[in-house]
Short mmCIF file of C-alpha atoms in Angstrom, two decimals:
data_model
loop_
_atom_site.label_atom_id
_atom_site.label_comp_id
_atom_site.label_asym_id
_atom_site.label_seq_id
_atom_site.Cartn_x
_atom_site.Cartn_y
_atom_site.Cartn_z
CA MET A 110 -39.32 -12.46 -42.83
CA ARG A 111 -39.75 -15.07 -40.12
CA ASN A 112 -36.00 -14.98 -39.59
CA VAL A 113 -36.01 -11.19 -39.15
CA ILE A 114 -38.86 -11.38 -36.63
CA TRP A 115 -37.03 -14.13 -34.78
CA TRP A 116 -33.92 -11.98 -34.45
CA LEU A 117 -35.97 -8.93 -33.39
CA VAL A 118 -37.70 -10.94 -30.66
CA TYR A 119 -34.37 -12.39 -29.58
CA ALA A 120 -32.79 -8.89 -29.40
CA ALA A 121 -35.74 -7.62 -27.32
CA ALA A 122 -35.48 -10.59 -24.92
CA ALA A 123 -31.70 -10.10 -24.65
CA ILE A 124 -32.14 -6.39 -23.81
CA TRP A 125 -34.56 -7.32 -21.03
CA ALA A 126 -32.09 -9.90 -19.74
CA GLN A 127 -29.40 -7.20 -19.79
CA LYS A 128 -31.66 -4.97 -17.73
CA LEU A 129 -32.05 -7.73 -15.14
CA VAL A 130 -28.33 -8.62 -15.03
CA PRO A 131 -26.35 -5.36 -15.43
CA GLY A 132 -23.02 -5.44 -17.22
CA ILE A 133 -23.60 -8.73 -19.08
CA ASP A 134 -23.99 -9.14 -22.85
CA PHE A 135 -26.93 -11.42 -23.67
CA LEU A 136 -26.73 -10.69 -27.40
CA LEU A 137 -23.46 -12.63 -27.66
CA PRO A 138 -25.02 -16.16 -27.57
CA GLY A 139 -27.21 -15.15 -30.54
CA LEU A 140 -24.17 -13.90 -32.42
CA ILE A 141 -22.42 -17.24 -31.81
CA ILE A 142 -25.43 -19.03 -33.31
CA ALA A 143 -25.40 -16.68 -36.30
CA LEU A 144 -21.68 -17.42 -36.79
CA GLN A 145 -22.31 -21.15 -36.53
CA GLU A 146 -25.01 -20.96 -39.21
CA GLU A 147 -22.30 -19.78 -41.64
CA ARG A 148 -24.46 -17.29 -43.52
CA PRO A 149 -22.22 -14.28 -44.14
CA ILE A 150 -24.96 -11.77 -44.95
CA GLN A 151 -26.99 -12.66 -41.86
CA THR A 152 -23.82 -12.55 -39.72
CA PHE A 153 -22.85 -9.16 -41.16
CA TRP A 154 -26.22 -7.60 -40.29
CA ILE A 155 -26.34 -9.26 -36.88
CA ILE A 156 -22.90 -7.82 -36.01
CA ILE A 157 -23.95 -4.34 -37.22
CA CYS A 158 -27.27 -4.32 -35.36
CA PHE A 159 -26.03 -5.89 -32.12
CA SER A 160 -23.00 -3.57 -32.11
CA LEU A 161 -25.25 -0.52 -32.47
CA ILE A 162 -27.45 -1.72 -29.59
CA GLN A 163 -24.49 -2.33 -27.27
CA GLU A 164 -22.59 0.79 -28.29
CA GLY A 165 -25.72 2.95 -28.04
CA SER A 166 -26.78 1.75 -24.61
CA GLY A 167 -23.19 1.62 -23.29
CA THR A 168 -21.18 4.39 -21.70
CA MET A 169 -17.95 4.31 -23.71
CA SER A 170 -17.05 5.79 -27.07
CA PHE A 171 -17.81 3.62 -30.09
CA GLY A 172 -15.55 0.55 -30.34
CA PRO A 173 -15.63 -2.08 -27.54
CA ALA A 174 -18.73 -3.98 -28.70
CA VAL A 175 -17.57 -4.03 -32.33
CA GLY A 176 -14.18 -5.30 -31.16
CA GLN A 177 -15.81 -7.94 -28.95
CA TYR A 178 -18.06 -9.19 -31.76
CA LEU A 179 -15.25 -9.21 -34.33
CA GLY A 180 -13.17 -11.10 -31.74
CA ALA A 181 -15.99 -13.64 -31.40
CA ALA A 182 -16.09 -14.04 -35.20
CA VAL A 183 -12.33 -14.62 -35.33
CA LEU A 184 -12.48 -17.14 -32.45
CA VAL A 185 -15.31 -19.10 -34.07
CA GLN A 186 -13.49 -19.14 -37.43
CA ALA A 187 -10.26 -20.26 -35.76
CA GLY A 188 -12.14 -22.88 -33.74
CA ARG A 189 -13.60 -24.39 -36.91
CA TRP A 190 -10.14 -25.55 -37.96
CA LEU A 191 -9.66 -27.50 -34.73
CA PHE A 192 -13.13 -28.36 -33.40
CA GLU A 193 -16.71 -29.04 -34.39
CA ALA A 194 -18.06 -25.48 -34.08
CA ARG A 195 -21.54 -26.56 -32.93
CA ASN A 196 -20.27 -28.78 -30.15
CA ILE A 197 -20.96 -27.75 -26.53
CA SER A 198 -17.30 -28.38 -25.64
CA PHE A 199 -16.27 -25.84 -28.24
CA VAL A 200 -18.86 -23.37 -26.91
CA LEU A 201 -17.46 -23.83 -23.38
CA LEU A 202 -13.96 -23.03 -24.63
CA LEU A 203 -15.29 -20.15 -26.71
CA SER A 204 -17.18 -18.65 -23.77
CA ALA A 205 -14.00 -18.71 -21.67
CA GLY A 206 -12.20 -16.94 -24.52
CA LEU A 207 -14.99 -14.38 -24.84
CA GLY A 208 -14.88 -13.70 -21.09
CA LEU A 209 -11.18 -12.93 -21.44
CA THR A 210 -11.81 -10.86 -24.58
CA HIS A 211 -14.43 -8.84 -22.69
CA PHE A 212 -12.02 -8.11 -19.84
CA GLY A 213 -9.20 -7.19 -22.22
CA MET A 214 -11.32 -5.10 -24.58
CA ILE A 215 -12.99 -3.01 -21.85
CA SER A 216 -9.67 -2.52 -20.01
CA VAL A 217 -7.85 -1.37 -23.16
CA MET A 218 -10.71 0.90 -24.24
CA ALA A 219 -10.97 2.43 -20.75
CA MET A 220 -7.23 3.15 -20.88
CA LEU A 221 -7.51 4.69 -24.36
CA GLN A 222 -10.52 6.78 -23.37
CA ASP A 223 -9.03 7.78 -20.00
CA ILE A 224 -11.90 6.28 -18.01
CA SER A 225 -11.49 5.08 -14.41
CA LEU A 226 -12.72 1.51 -14.09
CA ILE A 227 -13.51 -0.67 -11.10
CA GLN A 228 -11.27 -3.61 -12.05
CA SER A 229 -12.77 -6.06 -9.54
CA ARG A 230 -16.26 -5.48 -10.94
CA LEU A 231 -15.03 -5.88 -14.49
CA MET A 232 -13.37 -9.16 -13.55
CA HIS A 233 -16.53 -10.48 -11.88
CA GLU A 234 -18.62 -9.50 -14.88
CA SER A 235 -16.17 -11.13 -17.29
CA ILE A 236 -16.40 -14.39 -15.31
CA ILE A 237 -20.20 -14.18 -15.22
CA GLN A 238 -20.18 -13.43 -18.96
CA ALA A 239 -18.17 -16.60 -19.59
CA LEU A 240 -20.51 -18.65 -17.37
CA VAL A 241 -23.70 -17.24 -18.90
CA ILE A 242 -22.87 -17.93 -22.56
CA PRO A 243 -23.14 -21.78 -22.65
CA PRO A 244 -26.61 -22.12 -21.03
CA CYS A 245 -27.92 -19.16 -23.02
CA TRP A 246 -26.47 -20.61 -26.22
CA LEU A 247 -28.23 -23.94 -25.51
CA LEU A 248 -31.50 -22.14 -24.74
CA VAL A 249 -31.35 -19.91 -27.83
CA MET A 250 -30.34 -22.86 -30.03
CA GLN A 251 -33.41 -24.82 -28.83
CA ALA A 252 -35.67 -21.79 -29.30
CA ARG A 253 -34.32 -21.24 -32.81
CA LYS A 254 -34.87 -24.89 -33.73
CA ARG A 255 -38.44 -24.66 -32.46
CA PHE A 256 -39.54 -21.25 -33.76
CA ALA A 257 -37.37 -20.89 -36.87
CA PRO A 258 -36.69 -24.51 -37.93
CA ASP A 259 -35.96 -23.56 -41.54
CA GLU A 260 -33.21 -21.19 -40.48
CA SER A 261 -31.51 -23.19 -37.74
CA PRO A 262 -28.65 -25.61 -38.53
CA ALA A 263 -29.49 -29.31 -38.77
CA MET B 247 -9.31 -5.98 -40.34
CA LEU B 248 -7.38 -4.62 -37.35
CA PHE B 249 -6.29 -1.57 -39.33
CA ALA B 250 -9.87 -0.99 -40.51
CA TYR B 251 -11.10 -1.25 -36.90
CA LEU B 252 -8.45 1.14 -35.57
CA GLY B 253 -9.11 3.54 -38.45
CA LEU B 254 -12.84 3.50 -37.69
CA TYR B 255 -12.16 3.99 -33.99
CA THR B 256 -9.89 7.02 -34.43
CA TRP B 257 -12.17 8.52 -37.09
CA ASN B 258 -15.08 8.26 -34.66
CA LEU B 259 -13.03 9.85 -31.86
CA ARG B 260 -12.42 12.85 -34.10
CA THR B 261 -15.90 13.16 -35.58
CA GLY B 262 -18.31 11.41 -33.15
CA VAL B 263 -20.34 10.15 -36.13
CA LEU B 264 -20.57 6.54 -34.93
CA ASP B 265 -21.38 7.56 -31.34
CA ASN B 266 -24.14 9.73 -32.71
CA ALA B 267 -25.44 6.93 -34.94
CA ALA B 268 -25.39 4.46 -32.01
CA SER B 269 -27.28 6.95 -29.80
CA HIS B 270 -29.96 7.39 -32.47
CA THR B 271 -30.35 3.68 -33.27
CA GLY B 272 -29.10 1.29 -30.58
CA LEU B 273 -29.96 3.46 -27.58
CA GLU B 274 -33.41 4.24 -29.00
CA PHE B 275 -34.07 0.58 -29.81
CA ALA B 276 -33.13 -0.45 -26.26
CA GLY B 277 -35.35 2.32 -24.91
CA ALA B 278 -38.27 1.30 -27.14
CA VAL B 279 -37.95 -2.30 -25.93
CA LEU B 280 -37.78 -1.39 -22.24
CA LYS B 281 -40.37 1.40 -22.03
CA PRO B 282 -43.55 -0.71 -22.60
CA GLY B 283 -42.46 -3.25 -19.99
CA GLU B 284 -41.67 -0.49 -17.54
CA TRP B 285 -45.10 1.03 -18.14
CA VAL B 286 -46.80 -2.34 -17.42
CA HIS B 287 -44.68 -2.83 -14.28
CA ARG B 288 -45.40 0.71 -13.05
CA SER B 289 -49.12 0.38 -13.70
CA ALA B 290 -49.25 -2.93 -11.82
CA VAL B 291 -47.32 -1.49 -8.86
CA ASP B 292 -49.51 1.64 -8.80
CA PHE B 293 -52.68 -0.47 -8.92
CA TRP B 294 -51.41 -2.64 -6.07
CA GLU B 295 -50.33 0.26 -3.92
CA GLN B 296 -53.33 2.52 -4.59
CA TYR B 297 -56.24 0.06 -4.54
CA LEU B 298 -55.14 -3.16 -2.87
CA TYR B 299 -52.29 -2.64 -0.42
CA LEU B 300 -53.80 -0.12 2.01
CA VAL B 301 -52.27 -1.36 5.26
CA ASP B 302 -51.01 1.48 7.49
CA VAL B 303 -52.61 4.18 5.29
CA ARG B 304 -54.46 5.73 8.24
CA GLN B 305 -51.31 5.94 10.38
CA GLN B 306 -49.40 7.29 7.40
CA ASN B 307 -52.06 9.97 6.84
CA GLU B 308 -51.81 11.11 10.46
CA ARG B 309 -48.02 11.22 10.25
CA LEU B 310 -48.15 13.22 7.00
CA ALA B 311 -50.74 15.65 8.40
CA ALA B 312 -48.42 16.38 11.34
CA GLN B 313 -45.53 16.82 8.92
CA VAL B 314 -47.57 19.26 6.82
CA LYS B 315 -48.22 21.42 9.90
CA ASP B 316 -44.49 21.55 10.68
CA LEU B 317 -43.58 22.31 7.08
CA SER B 318 -46.23 25.04 6.80
CA PHE B 319 -44.55 26.86 9.67
CA GLU B 320 -41.13 26.48 8.05
CA LEU B 321 -42.54 27.61 4.69
CA ALA B 322 -43.93 30.82 6.21
CA LYS B 323 -40.55 31.50 7.79
CA ALA B 324 -38.74 30.76 4.51
CA ARG B 325 -41.08 33.13 2.63
CA GLU B 326 -40.23 35.94 5.03
CA GLU B 327 -36.54 35.25 4.60
CA GLN B 328 -36.96 35.15 0.82
CA GLN B 329 -38.60 38.59 0.88
CA GLU B 330 -35.74 39.87 3.02
CA LEU B 331 -33.22 38.37 0.57
CA LEU B 332 -34.95 40.12 -2.35
CA ARG B 333 -34.85 43.46 -0.50
CA LEU B 334 -31.15 43.01 0.39
CA ARG B 335 -30.33 42.04 -3.20
CA ALA B 336 -32.07 45.17 -4.44
CA LEU B 337 -30.21 47.31 -1.87
CA ASN B 338 -26.81 45.88 -2.79
CA GLY B 339 -27.42 45.71 -6.52
CA PHE B 340 -26.98 41.92 -6.72
CA SER B 341 -28.63 40.11 -9.62
CA ALA B 342 -30.55 36.92 -8.82
CA PRO B 343 -29.17 33.67 -10.29
CA ALA B 344 -31.09 32.43 -13.31
CA GLU B 345 -33.85 29.90 -12.60
CA TRP B 346 -33.39 26.34 -13.90
CA GLU B 347 -36.55 24.61 -15.10
CA ARG B 348 -37.37 21.04 -14.02
CA VAL B 349 -38.58 18.13 -16.15
CA GLY B 350 -39.46 14.72 -14.67
CA ALA B 351 -38.11 11.44 -16.09
CA ARG B 352 -38.32 7.76 -15.19
CA ILE B 353 -35.44 5.30 -14.90
CA ILE B 354 -35.82 2.35 -17.25
CA ALA B 355 -32.53 0.50 -16.69
CA GLN B 356 -29.24 0.53 -14.81
CA ARG B 357 -25.88 -0.19 -16.50
CA LEU B 358 -27.45 -1.84 -19.53
CA GLY B 359 -25.18 -4.20 -21.45
CA SER B 360 -21.56 -5.26 -21.34
CA GLU B 361 -20.26 -1.90 -22.47
CA ALA B 362 -21.75 0.02 -19.55
CA ALA B 363 -18.38 0.35 -17.86
CA LEU B 364 -19.39 3.48 -15.96
CA ASP B 365 -22.02 3.63 -13.20
CA SER B 366 -25.04 4.76 -15.16
CA ILE B 367 -28.81 4.70 -15.47
CA MET B 368 -31.02 4.94 -18.54
CA LEU B 369 -33.90 7.45 -18.68
CA ASN B 370 -37.12 7.40 -20.67
CA LYS B 371 -36.46 10.92 -22.02
CA GLY B 372 -34.09 12.10 -24.73
CA TYR B 373 -32.78 15.37 -26.06
CA LEU B 374 -36.10 16.17 -27.74
CA GLN B 375 -37.74 16.06 -24.29
CA GLY B 376 -35.20 18.11 -22.35
CA ALA B 377 -32.51 15.49 -21.65
CA GLY B 378 -29.63 16.84 -23.72
CA SER B 379 -25.96 16.05 -23.07
CA ASN B 380 -24.63 17.33 -19.71
CA THR B 381 -28.10 18.11 -18.34
CA PRO B 382 -27.95 17.87 -14.51
CA VAL B 383 -30.06 15.05 -13.05
CA VAL B 384 -31.34 15.44 -9.49
CA THR B 385 -34.03 14.29 -7.05
CA HIS B 386 -35.69 16.28 -4.28
CA ARG B 387 -32.97 14.88 -1.98
CA GLY B 388 -29.87 15.67 -4.01
CA VAL B 389 -27.76 15.39 -7.15
CA VAL B 390 -27.84 12.10 -9.07
CA GLY B 391 -25.49 12.82 -11.99
CA ARG B 392 -25.66 14.22 -15.47
CA ILE B 393 -26.61 13.08 -18.94
CA MET B 394 -23.64 11.69 -20.81
CA ARG B 395 -25.33 10.32 -23.94
CA ALA B 396 -28.70 11.27 -25.37
CA GLY B 397 -30.86 9.96 -28.20
CA PRO B 398 -34.11 11.69 -29.24
CA PHE B 399 -36.25 9.80 -26.68
CA THR B 400 -33.80 7.95 -24.41
CA ALA B 401 -30.73 9.07 -22.49
CA THR B 402 -27.94 7.65 -20.33
CA VAL B 403 -26.85 9.33 -17.08
CA GLN B 404 -23.43 9.10 -15.46
CA LEU B 405 -24.00 8.79 -11.71
CA ILE B 406 -22.03 10.77 -9.12
CA THR B 407 -20.84 7.44 -7.65
CA ASP B 408 -18.89 6.62 -10.83
CA PRO B 409 -15.11 6.83 -10.37
CA ALA B 410 -14.91 9.21 -13.36
CA SER B 411 -17.41 11.66 -11.83
CA ARG B 412 -16.10 15.00 -10.52
CA ILE B 413 -18.28 17.71 -8.97
CA ALA B 414 -17.15 21.07 -7.57
CA VAL B 415 -18.80 21.40 -4.14
CA LEU B 416 -18.84 23.57 -1.00
CA GLY B 417 -19.52 22.73 2.62
CA SER B 418 -22.98 24.17 3.32
CA ALA B 419 -21.90 25.65 6.68
CA SER B 420 -18.13 26.08 6.40
CA ARG B 421 -18.17 27.07 2.68
CA THR B 422 -14.99 25.02 2.21
CA PRO B 423 -14.57 24.14 -1.46
CA GLY B 424 -13.43 20.78 -2.84
CA ILE B 425 -13.85 18.29 -5.65
CA LEU B 426 -16.21 15.40 -4.92
CA MET B 427 -15.25 12.16 -6.65
CA GLY B 428 -17.07 8.84 -6.96
CA THR B 429 -15.44 5.55 -6.00
CA GLY B 430 -18.01 3.09 -7.35
CA ALA B 431 -21.57 1.96 -6.68
CA ARG B 432 -22.50 1.49 -3.00
CA SER B 433 -19.20 3.10 -1.98
CA GLU B 434 -18.60 6.41 -0.28
CA LEU B 435 -17.75 9.54 -2.24
CA VAL B 436 -14.40 11.20 -1.56
CA LEU B 437 -13.86 14.95 -1.27
CA ARG B 438 -10.40 15.89 -2.56
CA PHE B 439 -8.18 18.97 -2.31
CA VAL B 440 -9.45 20.07 1.10
CA PRO B 441 -6.65 21.85 3.05
CA LEU B 442 -5.70 20.38 6.44
CA ASN B 443 -6.91 23.48 8.31
CA ALA B 444 -10.32 23.63 6.57
CA GLN B 445 -13.24 23.69 9.01
CA LEU B 446 -15.38 20.82 7.74
CA GLU B 447 -17.36 18.69 10.18
CA GLU B 448 -18.95 15.26 10.10
CA GLY B 449 -22.64 15.53 9.25
CA GLU B 450 -22.18 18.69 7.18
CA THR B 451 -23.94 18.75 3.82
CA LEU B 452 -21.93 19.30 0.64
CA ILE B 453 -23.66 21.45 -1.97
CA THR B 454 -22.79 22.22 -5.59
CA SER B 455 -20.57 25.29 -5.90
CA GLY B 456 -21.79 26.17 -9.40
CA LEU B 457 -18.21 27.12 -10.31
CA ALA B 458 -17.68 24.55 -13.07
CA GLY B 459 -20.98 25.54 -14.65
CA ALA B 460 -22.23 21.98 -14.90
CA TYR B 461 -24.71 22.29 -12.01
CA PRO B 462 -26.61 25.23 -10.55
CA LYS B 463 -25.24 26.48 -7.23
CA GLY B 464 -26.63 25.18 -3.95
CA LEU B 465 -27.94 21.70 -4.79
CA PRO B 466 -27.35 19.22 -1.96
CA VAL B 467 -25.03 16.41 -3.07
CA ALA B 468 -23.73 14.40 -0.11
CA ARG B 469 -23.35 14.30 3.67
CA ILE B 470 -19.92 14.02 5.29
CA VAL B 471 -19.53 10.81 7.30
CA ARG B 472 -15.78 10.66 8.00
CA ILE B 473 -12.77 12.98 7.93
CA GLU B 474 -9.20 11.64 7.86
CA HIS B 475 -6.15 13.78 8.61
CA SER B 476 -2.91 12.57 7.12
CA ASP B 477 0.59 13.23 8.53
CA ILE B 478 2.20 13.19 5.11
CA SER B 479 -0.37 15.00 2.96
CA LEU B 480 -1.28 18.68 2.77
CA PHE B 481 -4.93 17.74 2.35
CA GLN B 482 -7.52 15.99 4.48
CA THR B 483 -9.51 13.13 3.02
CA VAL B 484 -13.22 13.58 3.50
CA HIS B 485 -15.67 10.72 2.96
CA ALA B 486 -19.33 11.40 2.19
CA VAL B 487 -22.49 9.51 1.26
CA PRO B 488 -24.78 10.65 -1.58
CA LEU B 489 -28.06 12.18 -0.43
CA ALA B 490 -30.08 11.14 -3.47
CA GLY B 491 -30.45 7.46 -2.45
CA ILE B 492 -29.02 6.32 -5.76
CA ASP B 493 -29.70 2.59 -5.21
CA ARG B 494 -33.45 3.16 -4.83
CA LEU B 495 -34.14 5.68 -7.59
CA GLU B 496 -37.26 5.35 -9.74
CA GLU B 497 -37.87 8.91 -10.93
CA VAL B 498 -35.55 11.87 -11.35
CA LEU B 499 -35.70 15.53 -12.33
CA LEU B 500 -33.78 17.04 -15.24
CA LEU B 501 -32.66 20.64 -14.75
CA GLN B 502 -32.97 22.75 -17.85
CA ARG B 503 -30.36 25.44 -18.25
CA PRO B 504 -31.70 28.98 -18.29
CA ALA B 505 -31.69 30.66 -21.68
CA GLY B 506 -29.47 33.66 -22.27
CA PRO B 507 -25.82 34.47 -21.59
CA HIS B 508 -25.57 31.77 -18.84
CA ALA B 509 -26.29 29.05 -21.40
CA ALA B 510 -23.39 30.10 -23.57
CA PHE B 511 -21.11 30.16 -20.51
CA HIS B 512 -22.16 26.65 -19.50
CA ALA B 513 -21.71 25.28 -23.02
CA VAL B 514 -18.07 26.39 -23.02
CA GLU B 515 -17.19 25.59 -19.41
CA THR B 516 -18.78 22.16 -19.04
CA PRO B 517 -16.15 19.42 -19.33
CA PRO B 518 -16.99 16.77 -21.92
CA GLN B 519 -17.84 13.16 -21.04
CA ALA B 520 -17.26 9.83 -22.73
CA GLY B 521 -19.61 9.31 -25.60
CA ALA B 522 -20.55 12.96 -25.80
CA HIS B 523 -17.00 14.32 -25.80
CA THR B 524 -16.27 14.12 -29.48
CA ALA B 525 -19.45 15.84 -30.55
CA HIS B 526 -18.93 18.46 -27.84
CA ALA B 527 -15.40 19.10 -29.05
CA ASN B 528 -16.68 19.66 -32.56
CA ALA B 529 -19.41 21.98 -31.34
CA THR B 530 -16.96 24.21 -29.47
CA ARG B 531 -14.24 24.12 -32.15
#
């Protein structure tokens, strides 16, 4: 129950952060933490719920957020073979990859859905997305250790 | 996994089930999270402005009183002209255009989340409160956009500044028609398909033509700021700025379509938008 409340509070805080910084996904650092905790059921529900939030509040047809989150899951799984998944260096690499994934996913989906995009803005937001993930990940990791110590990784 | 994802994506494009589910869950959750904070913020600002920050109120009152006098005169003149219009309509057998009802709504966010690729705002009203898909969104100054995705109590609006936005407009004085397109936030709008010999002028107001059925006729949209004549094109390029002050919006009005035969016409003629397009396609199939 404490875990569910923690994730609800995190989602609410992330939505407010998204209101303050338009075009940036603040749910992604939480998803990375869920992936690092290696609990498949929790990860499954986090991906479903976060995807619904992003897809619902977004302006494209259903797909980009699910693709982005599945991409994050694949990158974290692939990274486990080569790196220590909870290391900040890995998170820095991962955030760069997720920035690129964001740019690629939105560009492809806009093409498929015949939507005109402002490419320069998308590029800026992808860079900001990559820069925002590591500090947010650190912050959320600390918060999770403090408020949900039983759930967070050792 | 890729096949499953693509299968889900194409199935949703055909049916709109997942878009609908996301509008009823994710959009509503985001709205429920943002609305209480917005209420607190609004209350604090109102308290500050109404009870504490009273500098210049006297001067403002005097200015407004003078403005009321001027407007009263214009109102009397407009009433006379309205009566004349009614008499002329009756003489010529013209029917009056149907009246659109107005519902107020507050803006709770702008371009929320990474998937907000289009220029958009989020409203605190949904389709149960008069903010259904394709509802025109305006202010007293001009057109803002239209609802592209609606949950029961929260909705997302595509702004006229978005590059995917298209509005059929007329010059208010010259009556020259054209298609007004967005080019991005804080950028000018561009009026396309205006013939080289069309008599548009800088400063002229562009109003909705009502031809596409998405907006009622006669709403102010933008003011022309620049006209470019090309040597190689058959059309002039007209640049305009939105009248609604889109960067500073806090409240908007939703225009409710009149009931009756007009509503059916609008439902068929209105072009679909991203997010709403699949459900719309099913509804008209």
